[in-house]
mmCIF file of C-alpha atoms in Angstrom:
data_model
loop_
_atom_site.group_PDB
_atom_site.id
_atom_site.type_symbol
_atom_site.label_atom_id
_atom_site.label_comp_id
_atom_site.label_asym_id
_atom_site.label_seq_id
_atom_site.Cartn_x
_atom_site.Cartn_y
_atom_site.Cartn_z
ATOM 1 C CA MET A 1 16.376 4.042 -12.480
ATOM 2 C CA GLN A 2 14.666 1.628 -14.912
ATOM 3 C CA LEU A 3 12.075 0.835 -12.310
ATOM 4 C CA ALA A 4 11.328 4.541 -11.847
ATOM 5 C CA ILE A 5 10.778 4.838 -15.615
ATOM 6 C CA GLU A 6 8.435 1.888 -15.454
ATOM 7 C CA GLN A 7 6.515 3.602 -12.725
ATOM 8 C CA ALA A 8 6.283 6.784 -14.874
ATOM 9 C CA GLN A 9 4.865 4.599 -17.688
ATOM 10 C CA LYS A 10 2.199 3.323 -15.258
ATOM 11 C CA ALA A 11 1.251 6.852 -14.474
ATOM 12 C CA GLU A 12 0.935 7.775 -18.163
ATOM 13 C CA GLU A 13 -1.235 4.766 -18.831
ATOM 14 C CA ILE A 14 -3.846 5.965 -16.273
ATOM 15 C CA GLY A 15 -3.769 9.623 -17.520
ATOM 16 C CA GLU A 16 -1.406 11.062 -14.863
ATOM 17 C CA VAL A 17 1.638 13.151 -15.425
ATOM 18 C CA PRO A 18 4.280 10.520 -16.191
ATOM 19 C CA VAL A 19 6.633 10.732 -13.240
ATOM 20 C CA GLY A 20 7.941 7.693 -11.301
ATOM 21 C CA ALA A 21 9.940 7.293 -8.176
ATOM 22 C CA VAL A 22 11.845 4.469 -6.367
ATOM 23 C CA ILE A 23 13.501 4.472 -2.908
ATOM 24 C CA THR A 24 16.209 2.063 -2.023
ATOM 25 C CA ASP A 25 18.222 1.411 1.133
ATOM 26 C CA ALA A 26 21.973 1.397 1.540
ATOM 27 C CA GLU A 27 22.151 -2.222 0.123
ATOM 28 C CA ASP A 28 19.959 -1.299 -2.874
ATOM 29 C CA VAL A 29 16.939 -3.134 -1.536
ATOM 30 C CA ILE A 30 13.752 -1.513 -2.848
ATOM 31 C CA LEU A 31 11.779 0.086 -0.115
ATOM 32 C CA ALA A 32 9.124 1.794 -2.232
ATOM 33 C CA THR A 33 7.998 2.387 -5.747
ATOM 34 C CA ALA A 34 5.469 5.014 -6.767
ATOM 35 C CA HIS A 35 4.073 7.207 -9.580
ATOM 36 C CA ASN A 36 2.025 10.318 -9.748
ATOM 37 C CA GLN A 37 -1.591 9.900 -8.529
ATOM 38 C CA THR A 38 -2.798 13.477 -8.213
ATOM 39 C CA ILE A 39 -5.780 13.040 -10.487
ATOM 40 C CA LEU A 40 -6.625 9.507 -9.239
ATOM 41 C CA LYS A 41 -6.596 10.596 -5.605
ATOM 42 C CA SER A 42 -7.813 14.229 -6.128
ATOM 43 C CA ASP A 43 -4.772 15.157 -4.072
ATOM 44 C CA PRO A 44 -2.359 17.837 -5.211
ATOM 45 C CA THR A 45 0.358 16.419 -2.961
ATOM 46 C CA ALA A 46 0.179 12.871 -4.553
ATOM 47 C CA HIS A 47 3.325 13.371 -6.525
ATOM 48 C CA ALA A 48 5.504 10.250 -7.185
ATOM 49 C CA GLU A 49 8.193 11.420 -4.731
ATOM 50 C CA VAL A 50 5.769 12.057 -1.918
ATOM 51 C CA GLN A 51 3.992 8.843 -2.511
ATOM 52 C CA ALA A 52 7.334 6.916 -2.384
ATOM 53 C CA LEU A 53 8.358 8.755 0.787
ATOM 54 C CA ARG A 54 5.058 7.791 2.472
ATOM 55 C CA LYS A 55 5.448 4.155 1.465
ATOM 56 C CA ALA A 56 9.122 3.894 2.575
ATOM 57 C CA SER A 57 8.460 5.754 5.847
ATOM 58 C CA ALA A 58 5.529 3.331 6.629
ATOM 59 C CA ARG A 59 7.715 0.305 5.777
ATOM 60 C CA LEU A 60 10.499 1.559 8.017
ATOM 61 C CA ARG A 61 8.126 2.983 10.601
ATOM 62 C CA ASN A 62 10.203 6.110 10.594
ATOM 63 C CA TYR A 63 9.943 9.337 8.571
ATOM 64 C CA ARG A 64 13.740 9.647 8.684
ATOM 65 C CA LEU A 65 14.883 7.824 5.671
ATOM 66 C CA LEU A 66 18.543 7.804 6.527
ATOM 67 C CA SER A 67 21.003 6.013 4.215
ATOM 68 C CA THR A 68 18.396 5.804 1.415
ATOM 69 C CA THR A 69 18.399 6.830 -2.228
ATOM 70 C CA LEU A 70 15.583 8.275 -4.202
ATOM 71 C CA TYR A 71 15.480 7.723 -7.948
ATOM 72 C CA VAL A 72 12.948 9.940 -9.803
ATOM 73 C CA THR A 73 12.345 10.580 -13.459
ATOM 74 C CA ILE A 74 12.120 14.363 -13.192
ATOM 75 C CA GLU A 75 13.687 17.120 -11.093
ATOM 76 C CA PRO A 76 11.568 17.304 -8.006
ATOM 77 C CA CYS A 77 9.280 20.405 -7.524
ATOM 78 C CA VAL A 78 9.672 22.670 -4.542
ATOM 79 C CA MET A 79 7.093 20.800 -2.480
ATOM 80 C CA CYS A 80 8.680 17.415 -3.096
ATOM 81 C CA MET A 81 12.148 18.733 -2.506
ATOM 82 C CA GLY A 82 11.030 20.025 0.918
ATOM 83 C CA ALA A 83 9.626 16.566 1.777
ATOM 84 C CA ILE A 84 12.855 14.885 0.585
ATOM 85 C CA VAL A 85 14.932 17.210 2.838
ATOM 86 C CA HIS A 86 12.688 16.584 5.848
ATOM 87 C CA ALA A 87 12.937 12.832 5.216
ATOM 88 C CA ARG A 88 16.687 13.120 5.188
ATOM 89 C CA GLU A 89 17.253 11.137 2.060
ATOM 90 C CA GLN A 90 20.987 10.598 1.607
ATOM 91 C CA TRP A 91 20.998 10.579 -2.174
ATOM 92 C CA LEU A 92 18.842 11.880 -4.976
#
């Protein structure tokens, strides 16, 4: 969770909403870290959770993130929760 907080601080430093996310596998190996980038990317879907899901999916070459855990510094919005459900995260 500390790493997610550090990601949120990075977002705040660049003028984004301070939200951070981290995804780990079943052995607590970090698969992805991310922070909000909606302003930077001019992308309303570039929330920390979605950014982390994209990175972890690319790393695993599979959108199904089975046996993974998502740590996030805020309760996910409806859009992010939908993406989390589709990615089949085991824990939030």
